[in-house]
JSON list of C-alpha atoms and ligand atoms in Angstrom, two decimals:
[
{"chain": "A", "resi": 1, "resn": "MET", "atom": "CA", "xyz": [0.00, 0.00, 0.00]},
{"chain": "A", "resi": 2, "resn": "LEU", "atom": "CA", "xyz": [1.49, 3.32, -1.09]},
{"chain": "A", "resi": 3, "resn": "VAL", "atom": "CA", "xyz": [1.96, 5.97, 1.58]},
{"chain": "A", "resi": 4, "resn": "ILE", "atom": "CA", "xyz": [1.19, 9.47, 0.35]},
{"chain": "A", "resi": 5, "resn": "GLY", "atom": "CA", "xyz": [2.14, 12.40, 2.55]},
{"chain": "A", "resi": 6, "resn": "HIS", "atom": "CA", "xyz": [-0.92, 14.65, 2.71]},
{"chain": "A", "resi": 7, "resn": "ARG", "atom": "CA", "xyz": [-0.07, 18.33, 2.09]},
{"chain": "A", "resi": 8, "resn": "GLY", "atom": "CA", "xyz": [3.49, 17.21, 2.82]},
{"chain": "A", "resi": 9, "resn": "ALA", "atom": "CA", "xyz": [3.18, 15.68, 6.26]},
{"chain": "A", "resi": 10, "resn": "MET", "atom": "CA", "xyz": [0.72, 18.13, 7.79]},
{"chain": "A", "resi": 11, "resn": "GLY", "atom": "CA", "xyz": [0.54, 16.23, 11.06]},
{"chain": "A", "resi": 12, "resn": "HIS", "atom": "CA", "xyz": [4.15, 17.25, 11.69]},
{"chain": "A", "resi": 13, "resn": "ALA", "atom": "CA", "xyz": [4.59, 20.75, 10.19]},
{"chain": "A", "resi": 14, "resn": "PRO", "atom": "CA", "xyz": [2.49, 23.51, 8.62]},
{"chain": "A", "resi": 15, "resn": "GLU", "atom": "CA", "xyz": [0.58, 22.05, 5.67]},
{"chain": "A", "resi": 16, "resn": "ASN", "atom": "CA", "xyz": [1.77, 22.53, 2.10]},
{"chain": "A", "resi": 17, "resn": "THR", "atom": "CA", "xyz": [5.10, 24.04, 3.17]},
{"chain": "A", "resi": 18, "resn": "LEU", "atom": "CA", "xyz": [8.59, 22.95, 2.14]},
{"chain": "A", "resi": 19, "resn": "GLN", "atom": "CA", "xyz": [9.17, 22.04, 5.78]},
{"chain": "A", "resi": 20, "resn": "ALA", "atom": "CA", "xyz": [6.21, 19.61, 5.76]},
{"chain": "A", "resi": 21, "resn": "ILE", "atom": "CA", "xyz": [7.42, 18.14, 2.46]},
{"chain": "A", "resi": 22, "resn": "GLN", "atom": "CA", "xyz": [10.96, 17.68, 3.78]},
{"chain": "A", "resi": 23, "resn": "ILE", "atom": "CA", "xyz": [9.59, 15.81, 6.80]},
{"chain": "A", "resi": 24, "resn": "ALA", "atom": "CA", "xyz": [7.53, 13.56, 4.52]},
{"chain": "A", "resi": 25, "resn": "LEU", "atom": "CA", "xyz": [10.68, 12.83, 2.49]},
{"chain": "A", "resi": 26, "resn": "ASP", "atom": "CA", "xyz": [12.66, 12.11, 5.65]},
{"chain": "A", "resi": 27, "resn": "ILE", "atom": "CA", "xyz": [9.97, 9.64, 6.75]},
{"chain": "A", "resi": 28, "resn": "GLY", "atom": "CA", "xyz": [10.31, 7.95, 3.36]},
{"chain": "A", "resi": 29, "resn": "VAL", "atom": "CA", "xyz": [6.91, 8.42, 1.73]},
{"chain": "A", "resi": 30, "resn": "ASP", "atom": "CA", "xyz": [6.22, 6.99, -1.71]},
{"chain": "A", "resi": 31, "resn": "TRP", "atom": "CA", "xyz": [4.34, 10.10, -2.85]},
{"chain": "A", "resi": 32, "resn": "ILE", "atom": "CA", "xyz": [3.64, 13.63, -1.70]},
{"chain": "A", "resi": 33, "resn": "GLU", "atom": "CA", "xyz": [0.34, 15.40, -2.24]},
{"chain": "A", "resi": 34, "resn": "ILE", "atom": "CA", "xyz": [-0.01, 19.18, -2.56]},
{"chain": "A", "resi": 35, "resn": "ASP", "atom": "CA", "xyz": [-2.79, 21.60, -3.57]},
{"chain": "A", "resi": 36, "resn": "VAL", "atom": "CA", "xyz": [-2.23, 24.30, -6.17]},
{"chain": "A", "resi": 37, "resn": "TYR", "atom": "CA", "xyz": [-3.73, 27.57, -7.40]},
{"chain": "A", "resi": 38, "resn": "ALA", "atom": "CA", "xyz": [-2.48, 29.54, -10.41]},
{"chain": "A", "resi": 39, "resn": "VAL", "atom": "CA", "xyz": [-1.67, 33.19, -9.67]},
{"chain": "A", "resi": 40, "resn": "GLU", "atom": "CA", "xyz": [-0.06, 35.35, -12.34]},
{"chain": "A", "resi": 41, "resn": "ASN", "atom": "CA", "xyz": [0.64, 32.13, -14.26]},
{"chain": "A", "resi": 42, "resn": "GLU", "atom": "CA", "xyz": [2.71, 30.76, -11.37]},
{"chain": "A", "resi": 43, "resn": "MET", "atom": "CA", "xyz": [1.50, 27.80, -9.28]},
{"chain": "A", "resi": 44, "resn": "VAL", "atom": "CA", "xyz": [1.29, 28.47, -5.57]},
{"chain": "A", "resi": 45, "resn": "VAL", "atom": "CA", "xyz": [0.86, 25.66, -3.07]},
{"chain": "A", "resi": 46, "resn": "ILE", "atom": "CA", "xyz": [-2.03, 26.27, -0.69]},
{"chain": "A", "resi": 47, "resn": "HIS", "atom": "CA", "xyz": [-5.22, 24.39, 0.17]},
{"chain": "A", "resi": 48, "resn": "ASP", "atom": "CA", "xyz": [-7.98, 26.89, 0.92]},
{"chain": "A", "resi": 49, "resn": "ASP", "atom": "CA", "xyz": [-9.36, 29.48, -1.47]},
{"chain": "A", "resi": 50, "resn": "ASP", "atom": "CA", "xyz": [-8.47, 32.14, 1.10]},
{"chain": "A", "resi": 51, "resn": "VAL", "atom": "CA", "xyz": [-5.25, 32.62, 3.03]},
{"chain": "A", "resi": 52, "resn": "ASP", "atom": "CA", "xyz": [-6.80, 33.16, 6.47]},
{"chain": "A", "resi": 53, "resn": "ARG", "atom": "CA", "xyz": [-6.54, 29.69, 8.03]},
{"chain": "A", "resi": 54, "resn": "THR", "atom": "CA", "xyz": [-3.00, 28.80, 6.96]},
{"chain": "A", "resi": 55, "resn": "THR", "atom": "CA", "xyz": [-1.18, 32.15, 6.88]},
{"chain": "A", "resi": 56, "resn": "ASN", "atom": "CA", "xyz": [-0.99, 35.48, 8.69]},
{"chain": "A", "resi": 57, "resn": "GLY", "atom": "CA", "xyz": [-2.86, 37.14, 5.79]},
{"chain": "A", "resi": 58, "resn": "HIS", "atom": "CA", "xyz": [-6.50, 37.71, 4.94]},
{"chain": "A", "resi": 59, "resn": "GLY", "atom": "CA", "xyz": [-8.73, 37.28, 1.93]},
{"chain": "A", "resi": 60, "resn": "PRO", "atom": "CA", "xyz": [-9.06, 35.12, -1.20]},
{"chain": "A", "resi": 61, "resn": "VAL", "atom": "CA", "xyz": [-5.90, 33.64, -2.72]},
{"chain": "A", "resi": 62, "resn": "MET", "atom": "CA", "xyz": [-6.94, 34.80, -6.19]},
{"chain": "A", "resi": 63, "resn": "GLU", "atom": "CA", "xyz": [-7.29, 38.43, -5.06]},
{"chain": "A", "resi": 64, "resn": "HIS", "atom": "CA", "xyz": [-3.63, 38.59, -3.98]},
{"chain": "A", "resi": 65, "resn": "SER", "atom": "CA", "xyz": [-0.69, 39.39, -6.18]},
{"chain": "A", "resi": 66, "resn": "LEU", "atom": "CA", "xyz": [2.00, 36.73, -6.34]},
{"chain": "A", "resi": 67, "resn": "ALA", "atom": "CA", "xyz": [4.40, 39.08, -4.56]},
{"chain": "A", "resi": 68, "resn": "ASP", "atom": "CA", "xyz": [1.94, 39.60, -1.69]},
{"chain": "A", "resi": 69, "resn": "LEU", "atom": "CA", "xyz": [1.27, 35.87, -1.32]},
{"chain": "A", "resi": 70, "resn": "ARG", "atom": "CA", "xyz": [5.01, 35.25, -1.09]},
{"chain": "A", "resi": 71, "resn": "LYS", "atom": "CA", "xyz": [5.34, 37.78, 1.76]},
{"chain": "A", "resi": 72, "resn": "LEU", "atom": "CA", "xyz": [2.92, 35.80, 3.98]},
{"chain": "A", "resi": 73, "resn": "ASP", "atom": "CA", "xyz": [3.95, 33.47, 6.78]},
{"chain": "A", "resi": 74, "resn": "ALA", "atom": "CA", "xyz": [2.47, 30.02, 6.12]},
{"chain": "A", "resi": 75, "resn": "GLY", "atom": "CA", "xyz": [3.63, 28.82, 9.55]},
{"chain": "A", "resi": 76, "resn": "ASN", "atom": "CA", "xyz": [7.04, 28.49, 11.23]},
{"chain": "A", "resi": 77, "resn": "GLY", "atom": "CA", "xyz": [8.25, 31.37, 9.05]},
{"chain": "A", "resi": 78, "resn": "GLN", "atom": "CA", "xyz": [7.67, 29.33, 5.88]},
{"chain": "A", "resi": 79, "resn": "GLN", "atom": "CA", "xyz": [6.59, 30.95, 2.61]},
{"chain": "A", "resi": 80, "resn": "ILE", "atom": "CA", "xyz": [3.71, 29.68, 0.51]},
{"chain": "A", "resi": 81, "resn": "PRO", "atom": "CA", "xyz": [5.80, 27.54, -1.86]},
{"chain": "A", "resi": 82, "resn": "LEU", "atom": "CA", "xyz": [5.82, 27.56, -5.64]},
{"chain": "A", "resi": 83, "resn": "LEU", "atom": "CA", "xyz": [5.23, 24.30, -7.50]},
{"chain": "A", "resi": 84, "resn": "SER", "atom": "CA", "xyz": [8.76, 24.60, -8.92]},
{"chain": "A", "resi": 85, "resn": "GLU", "atom": "CA", "xyz": [10.24, 24.77, -5.40]},
{"chain": "A", "resi": 86, "resn": "VAL", "atom": "CA", "xyz": [8.34, 21.63, -4.41]},
{"chain": "A", "resi": 87, "resn": "VAL", "atom": "CA", "xyz": [9.56, 19.81, -7.52]},
{"chain": "A", "resi": 88, "resn": "ASN", "atom": "CA", "xyz": [13.15, 20.86, -6.79]},
{"chain": "A", "resi": 89, "resn": "LEU", "atom": "CA", "xyz": [12.92, 19.78, -3.15]},
{"chain": "A", "resi": 90, "resn": "ILE", "atom": "CA", "xyz": [11.42, 16.36, -3.94]},
{"chain": "A", "resi": 91, "resn": "ASP", "atom": "CA", "xyz": [13.96, 15.95, -6.75]},
{"chain": "A", "resi": 92, "resn": "ALA", "atom": "CA", "xyz": [12.22, 12.81, -8.07]},
{"chain": "A", "resi": 93, "resn": "LYS", "atom": "CA", "xyz": [12.89, 10.98, -4.78]},
{"chain": "A", "resi": 94, "resn": "ALA", "atom": "CA", "xyz": [9.13, 10.50, -4.37]},
{"chain": "A", "resi": 95, "resn": "GLY", "atom": "CA", "xyz": [6.16, 10.86, -6.66]},
{"chain": "A", "resi": 96, "resn": "LEU", "atom": "CA", "xyz": [4.27, 14.14, -6.73]},
{"chain": "A", "resi": 97, "resn": "ASN", "atom": "CA", "xyz": [0.48, 14.28, -6.67]},
{"chain": "A", "resi": 98, "resn": "ILE", "atom": "CA", "xyz": [-0.63, 17.75, -7.73]},
{"chain": "A", "resi": 99, "resn": "GLU", "atom": "CA", "xyz": [-4.23, 18.45, -6.77]},
{"chain": "A", "resi": 100, "resn": "LEU", "atom": "CA", "xyz": [-5.72, 21.03, -9.16]},
{"chain": "A", "resi": 101, "resn": "LYS", "atom": "CA", "xyz": [-7.51, 23.01, -6.48]},
{"chain": "A", "resi": 102, "resn": "GLY", "atom": "CA", "xyz": [-7.84, 26.53, -7.88]},
{"chain": "A", "resi": 103, "resn": "PRO", "atom": "CA", "xyz": [-9.85, 27.57, -10.93]},
{"chain": "A", "resi": 104, "resn": "GLY", "atom": "CA", "xyz": [-8.20, 27.13, -14.33]},
{"chain": "A", "resi": 105, "resn": "THR", "atom": "CA", "xyz": [-5.13, 25.29, -13.02]},
{"chain": "A", "resi": 106, "resn": "ALA", "atom": "CA", "xyz": [-4.94, 22.57, -15.69]},
{"chain": "A", "resi": 107, "resn": "ALA", "atom": "CA", "xyz": [-3.36, 24.72, -18.39]},
{"chain": "A", "resi": 108, "resn": "PRO", "atom": "CA", "xyz": [-0.64, 26.40, -16.29]},
{"chain": "A", "resi": 109, "resn": "VAL", "atom": "CA", "xyz": [0.24, 23.16, -14.51]},
{"chain": "A", "resi": 110, "resn": "ILE", "atom": "CA", "xyz": [0.55, 21.27, -17.79]},
{"chain": "A", "resi": 111, "resn": "ASN", "atom": "CA", "xyz": [2.57, 24.14, -19.24]},
{"chain": "A", "resi": 112, "resn": "TYR", "atom": "CA", "xyz": [4.93, 23.99, -16.26]},
{"chain": "A", "resi": 113, "resn": "LEU", "atom": "CA", "xyz": [5.29, 20.21, -16.51]},
{"chain": "A", "resi": 114, "resn": "ASN", "atom": "CA", "xyz": [5.89, 20.25, -20.26]},
{"chain": "A", "resi": 115, "resn": "THR", "atom": "CA", "xyz": [8.46, 23.04, -20.18]},
{"chain": "A", "resi": 116, "resn": "GLN", "atom": "CA", "xyz": [10.12, 23.00, -16.77]},
{"chain": "A", "resi": 117, "resn": "LEU", "atom": "CA", "xyz": [9.87, 19.55, -15.16]},
{"chain": "A", "resi": 118, "resn": "PRO", "atom": "CA", "xyz": [13.52, 18.50, -14.84]},
{"chain": "A", "resi": 119, "resn": "ALA", "atom": "CA", "xyz": [14.49, 15.72, -17.25]},
{"chain": "A", "resi": 120, "resn": "HIS", "atom": "CA", "xyz": [15.28, 13.18, -14.52]},
{"chain": "A", "resi": 121, "resn": "TRP", "atom": "CA", "xyz": [11.60, 13.13, -13.53]},
{"chain": "A", "resi": 122, "resn": "ALA", "atom": "CA", "xyz": [9.53, 10.50, -15.35]},
{"chain": "A", "resi": 123, "resn": "ALA", "atom": "CA", "xyz": [6.02, 11.48, -16.42]},
{"chain": "A", "resi": 124, "resn": "ASP", "atom": "CA", "xyz": [4.56, 8.69, -14.28]},
{"chain": "A", "resi": 125, "resn": "GLN", "atom": "CA", "xyz": [6.10, 10.24, -11.16]},
{"chain": "A", "resi": 126, "resn": "ILE", "atom": "CA", "xyz": [3.43, 12.92, -11.53]},
{"chain": "A", "resi": 127, "resn": "LEU", "atom": "CA", "xyz": [-0.24, 12.31, -10.70]},
{"chain": "A", "resi": 128, "resn": "LEU", "atom": "CA", "xyz": [-2.85, 14.99, -11.34]},
{"chain": "A", "resi": 129, "resn": "SER", "atom": "CA", "xyz": [-6.00, 14.89, -9.22]},
{"chain": "A", "resi": 130, "resn": "SER", "atom": "CA", "xyz": [-9.02, 17.10, -8.69]},
{"chain": "A", "resi": 131, "resn": "PHE", "atom": "CA", "xyz": [-12.59, 17.22, -7.41]},
{"chain": "A", "resi": 132, "resn": "ASP", "atom": "CA", "xyz": [-13.20, 19.20, -10.60]},
{"chain": "A", "resi": 133, "resn": "HIS", "atom": "CA", "xyz": [-13.28, 16.34, -13.08]},
{"chain": "A", "resi": 134, "resn": "LEU", "atom": "CA", "xyz": [-13.65, 18.68, -16.05]},
{"chain": "A", "resi": 135, "resn": "GLU", "atom": "CA", "xyz": [-10.37, 20.37, -15.09]},
{"chain": "A", "resi": 136, "resn": "LEU", "atom": "CA", "xyz": [-8.76, 16.91, -15.22]},
{"chain": "A", "resi": 137, "resn": "LEU", "atom": "CA", "xyz": [-10.30, 16.38, -18.63]},
{"chain": "A", "resi": 138, "resn": "SER", "atom": "CA", "xyz": [-8.70, 19.65, -19.77]},
{"chain": "A", "resi": 139, "resn": "ALA", "atom": "CA", "xyz": [-5.37, 18.38, -18.44]},
{"chain": "A", "resi": 140, "resn": "LYS", "atom": "CA", "xyz": [-5.75, 15.16, -20.44]},
{"chain": "A", "resi": 141, "resn": "ARG", "atom": "CA", "xyz": [-6.55, 17.06, -23.64]},
{"chain": "A", "resi": 142, "resn": "LEU", "atom": "CA", "xyz": [-3.54, 19.32, -23.15]},
{"chain": "A", "resi": 143, "resn": "SER", "atom": "CA", "xyz": [-1.15, 16.49, -22.35]},
{"chain": "A", "resi": 144, "resn": "PRO", "atom": "CA", "xyz": [-2.30, 12.90, -21.77]},
{"chain": "A", "resi": 145, "resn": "ILE", "atom": "CA", "xyz": [1.10, 11.69, -20.50]},
{"chain": "A", "resi": 146, "resn": "TYR", "atom": "CA", "xyz": [0.50, 12.72, -16.88]},
{"chain": "A", "resi": 147, "resn": "ASN", "atom": "CA", "xyz": [-1.71, 10.25, -15.01]},
{"chain": "A", "resi": 148, "resn": "ARG", "atom": "CA", "xyz": [-5.05, 11.43, -13.71]},
{"chain": "A", "resi": 149, "resn": "ALA", "atom": "CA", "xyz": [-7.09, 10.59, -10.60]},
{"chain": "A", "resi": 150, "resn": "PRO", "atom": "CA", "xyz": [-10.57, 12.00, -9.93]},
{"chain": "A", "resi": 151, "resn": "LEU", "atom": "CA", "xyz": [-11.34, 12.75, -6.29]},
{"chain": "A", "resi": 152, "resn": "PHE", "atom": "CA", "xyz": [-14.69, 11.74, -4.78]},
{"chain": "A", "resi": 153, "resn": "TRP", "atom": "CA", "xyz": [-16.09, 12.94, -1.48]},
{"chain": "A", "resi": 154, "resn": "THR", "atom": "CA", "xyz": [-19.39, 11.06, -1.76]},
{"chain": "A", "resi": 155, "resn": "GLY", "atom": "CA", "xyz": [-21.90, 9.84, -4.36]},
{"chain": "A", "resi": 156, "resn": "GLU", "atom": "CA", "xyz": [-21.81, 7.56, -7.37]},
{"chain": "A", "resi": 157, "resn": "ILE", "atom": "CA", "xyz": [-18.71, 6.84, -9.43]},
{"chain": "A", "resi": 158, "resn": "ASP", "atom": "CA", "xyz": [-19.35, 7.12, -13.16]},
{"chain": "A", "resi": 159, "resn": "TYR", "atom": "CA", "xyz": [-16.92, 4.48, -14.38]},
{"chain": "A", "resi": 160, "resn": "ASP", "atom": "CA", "xyz": [-17.76, 5.20, -17.98]},
{"chain": "A", "resi": 161, "resn": "PHE", "atom": "CA", "xyz": [-16.56, 8.80, -17.57]},
{"chain": "A", "resi": 162, "resn": "VAL", "atom": "CA", "xyz": [-13.59, 7.85, -15.40]},
{"chain": "A", "resi": 163, "resn": "MET", "atom": "CA", "xyz": [-12.30, 5.18, -17.75]},
{"chain": "A", "resi": 164, "resn": "ARG", "atom": "CA", "xyz": [-13.33, 6.28, -21.23]},
{"chain": "A", "resi": 165, "resn": "GLU", "atom": "CA", "xyz": [-13.29, 10.09, -20.95]},
{"chain": "A", "resi": 166, "resn": "LEU", "atom": "CA", "xyz": [-10.69, 10.80, -18.28]},
{"chain": "A", "resi": 167, "resn": "GLU", "atom": "CA", "xyz": [-8.72, 7.61, -18.94]},
{"chain": "A", "resi": 168, "resn": "ALA", "atom": "CA", "xyz": [-7.76, 7.78, -15.28]},
{"chain": "A", "resi": 169, "resn": "VAL", "atom": "CA", "xyz": [-5.39, 5.33, -13.64]},
{"chain": "A", "resi": 170, "resn": "CYS", "atom": "CA", "xyz": [-7.09, 5.40, -10.27]},
{"chain": "A", "resi": 171, "resn": "ILE", "atom": "CA", "xyz": [-9.97, 6.79, -8.24]},
{"chain": "A", "resi": 172, "resn": "ASN", "atom": "CA", "xyz": [-9.44, 8.66, -4.98]},
{"chain": "A", "resi": 173, "resn": "PRO", "atom": "CA", "xyz": [-12.44, 8.29, -2.64]},
{"chain": "A", "resi": 174, "resn": "SER", "atom": "CA", "xyz": [-12.73, 9.74, 0.86]},
{"chain": "A", "resi": 175, "resn": "LEU", "atom": "CA", "xyz": [-12.31, 7.51, 3.89]},
{"chain": "A", "resi": 176, "resn": "HIS", "atom": "CA", "xyz": [-15.98, 7.90, 4.82]},
{"chain": "A", "resi": 177, "resn": "MET", "atom": "CA", "xyz": [-17.10, 6.90, 1.32]},
{"chain": "A", "resi": 178, "resn": "VAL", "atom": "CA", "xyz": [-14.84, 3.96, 0.56]},
{"chain": "A", "resi": 179, "resn": "ASN", "atom": "CA", "xyz": [-16.02, 0.39, 1.08]},
{"chain": "A", "resi": 180, "resn": "GLN", "atom": "CA", "xyz": [-15.10, -3.08, -0.15]},
{"chain": "A", "resi": 181, "resn": "GLU", "atom": "CA", "xyz": [-17.55, -2.87, -3.04]},
{"chain": "A", "resi": 182, "resn": "ILE", "atom": "CA", "xyz": [-15.92, 0.32, -4.38]},
{"chain": "A", "resi": 183, "resn": "VAL", "atom": "CA", "xyz": [-12.43, -1.17, -4.07]},
{"chain": "A", "resi": 184, "resn": "ASP", "atom": "CA", "xyz": [-13.46, -4.39, -5.80]},
{"chain": "A", "resi": 185, "resn": "GLU", "atom": "CA", "xyz": [-15.35, -2.65, -8.60]},
{"chain": "A", "resi": 186, "resn": "ALA", "atom": "CA", "xyz": [-12.47, -0.24, -9.23]},
{"chain": "A", "resi": 187, "resn": "HIS", "atom": "CA", "xyz": [-10.00, -3.12, -9.32]},
{"chain": "A", "resi": 188, "resn": "SER", "atom": "CA", "xyz": [-12.18, -5.14, -11.67]},
{"chain": "A", "resi": 189, "resn": "ASN", "atom": "CA", "xyz": [-12.08, -2.09, -13.98]},
{"chain": "A", "resi": 190, "resn": "GLY", "atom": "CA", "xyz": [-8.30, -1.96, -13.76]},
{"chain": "A", "resi": 191, "resn": "LEU", "atom": "CA", "xyz": [-8.27, 1.16, -11.58]},
{"chain": "A", "resi": 192, "resn": "ALA", "atom": "CA", "xyz": [-6.20, 1.63, -8.43]},
{"chain": "A", "resi": 193, "resn": "VAL", "atom": "CA", "xyz": [-7.80, 3.11, -5.30]},
{"chain": "A", "resi": 194, "resn": "LEU", "atom": "CA", "xyz": [-6.13, 5.83, -3.22]},
{"chain": "A", "resi": 195, "resn": "VAL", "atom": "CA", "xyz": [-8.04, 6.84, -0.08]},
{"chain": "A", "resi": 196, "resn": "TYR", "atom": "CA", "xyz": [-7.91, 10.17, 1.79]},
{"chain": "A", "resi": 197, "resn": "THR", "atom": "CA", "xyz": [-7.33, 11.08, 4.60]},
{"chain": "A", "resi": 198, "resn": "VAL", "atom": "CA", "xyz": [-6.32, 8.09, 6.71]},
{"chain": "A", "resi": 199, "resn": "ASN", "atom": "CA", "xyz": [-4.69, 9.05, 9.99]},
{"chain": "A", "resi": 200, "resn": "GLU", "atom": "CA", "xyz": [-5.80, 6.58, 12.66]},
{"chain": "A", "resi": 201, "resn": "LYS", "atom": "CA", "xyz": [-3.88, 3.31, 12.97]},
{"chain": "A", "resi": 202, "resn": "ALA", "atom": "CA", "xyz": [-7.12, 1.28, 12.98]},
{"chain": "A", "resi": 203, "resn": "ASP", "atom": "CA", "xyz": [-8.21, 2.92, 9.72]},
{"chain": "A", "resi": 204, "resn": "ILE", "atom": "CA", "xyz": [-4.77, 2.37, 8.18]},
{"chain": "A", "resi": 205, "resn": "GLU", "atom": "CA", "xyz": [-5.10, -1.35, 8.97]},
{"chain": "A", "resi": 206, "resn": "ARG", "atom": "CA", "xyz": [-8.70, -1.43, 7.69]},
{"chain": "A", "resi": 207, "resn": "MET", "atom": "CA", "xyz": [-7.59, 0.08, 4.38]},
{"chain": "A", "resi": 208, "resn": "ARG", "atom": "CA", "xyz": [-4.77, -2.45, 4.12]},
{"chain": "A", "resi": 209, "resn": "LYS", "atom": "CA", "xyz": [-7.22, -5.31, 4.66]},
{"chain": "A", "resi": 210, "resn": "MET", "atom": "CA", "xyz": [-9.65, -3.81, 2.14]},
{"chain": "A", "resi": 211, "resn": "GLY", "atom": "CA", "xyz": [-6.85, -3.99, -0.43]},
{"chain": "A", "resi": 212, "resn": "VAL", "atom": "CA", "xyz": [-6.64, -0.28, -1.22]},
{"chain": "A", "resi": 213, "resn": "ASP", "atom": "CA", "xyz": [-3.57, 0.68, -3.23]},
{"chain": "A", "resi": 214, "resn": "GLY", "atom": "CA", "xyz": [-2.56, 3.76, -1.29]},
{"chain": "A", "resi": 215, "resn": "ILE", "atom": "CA", "xyz": [-3.54, 6.17, 1.46]},
{"chain": "A", "resi": 216, "resn": "PHE", "atom": "CA", "xyz": [-3.12, 9.90, 1.93]},
{"chain": "A", "resi": 217, "resn": "THR", "atom": "CA", "xyz": [-2.11, 10.55, 5.50]},
{"chain": "A", "resi": 218, "resn": "ASN", "atom": "CA", "xyz": [-1.10, 13.49, 7.67]},
{"chain": "A", "resi": 219, "resn": "PHE", "atom": "CA", "xyz": [1.11, 11.08, 9.65]},
{"chain": "A", "resi": 220, "resn": "PRO", "atom": "CA", "xyz": [3.08, 8.98, 7.15]},
{"chain": "A", "resi": 221, "resn": "ASP", "atom": "CA", "xyz": [5.20, 7.61, 10.01]},
{"chain": "A", "resi": 222, "resn": "ARG", "atom": "CA", "xyz": [2.13, 5.73, 11.30]},
{"chain": "A", "resi": 223, "resn": "ALA", "atom": "CA", "xyz": [1.80, 3.83, 8.03]},
{"chain": "B", "resi": 301, "resn": "G3P", "atom": "O1", "xyz": [-6.16, 14.38, -2.50]},
{"chain": "B", "resi": 301, "resn": "G3P", "atom": "C1", "xyz": [-6.69, 13.94, -1.30]},
{"chain": "B", "resi": 301, "resn": "G3P", "atom": "C2", "xyz": [-7.14, 15.07, -0.44]},
{"chain": "B", "resi": 301, "resn": "G3P", "atom": "O2", "xyz": [-6.10, 16.00, -0.35]},
{"chain": "B", "resi": 301, "resn": "G3P", "atom": "C3", "xyz": [-8.38, 15.74, -0.95]},
{"chain": "B", "resi": 301, "resn": "G3P", "atom": "O3", "xyz": [-8.96, 16.56, 0.00]},
{"chain": "B", "resi": 301, "resn": "G3P", "atom": "O4", "xyz": [-9.50, 18.74, 1.05]},
{"chain": "B", "resi": 301, "resn": "G3P", "atom": "O5", "xyz": [-7.46, 17.52, 1.73]},
{"chain": "B", "resi": 301, "resn": "G3P", "atom": "O6", "xyz": [-7.60, 18.60, -0.51]},
{"chain": "B", "resi": 301, "resn": "G3P", "atom": "P1", "xyz": [-8.34, 17.90, 0.58]},
{"chain": "B", "resi": 302, "resn": "CA", "atom": "CA1", "xyz": [-5.55, 18.00, -1.38]}
]
């Protein structure tokens, strides 16, 4: 079962910071997950659509200039990172799951990957995910070489869309949604299952027994 550091390793350091990502790397995660927004054509790594919860600033991410976002303290004196800084820190030593969180992120993320991803990274070390499945479809149309994973919080999974339109490699359901039937059906369709966010040891074991292929966790050391 793959261990994916959630927002770096947010149980150990401020989420989506280089510090949290370094801790995840030190623990030895297989993959690292981050959330991105595109501001002034640059990808910034932050989860919420405003900066209030995770920084010392106020207001919507998209109403800030890039320079102002970079002046904020995202915890422990850390800056809001750029996608390029995250890529350089990970240095292909783990996979990188980029969640397309902000509006219109597919095009700038694909542009970054196609023009700036260092050559020693393989395309399959990148996984694009999103709750916005149409944004993932845009990513596929722009460049199909980066694997895609639709996120599901609840509800039905449209396997026809997931497999034939998105041509996804996996589905990423929430912990409260996932069950044996979903895992088995996904597997019978040739899709892997990555479950978020699995922090308790009992849940980690339950996911292992269910045969899920990977978990997102704030505490990768527990897995
Ligand atoms: O990608 C898994 C998980 O990160 C999705 O939920 O809200 O933590 O971005 P959220
Ligand atoms: Ca996320």
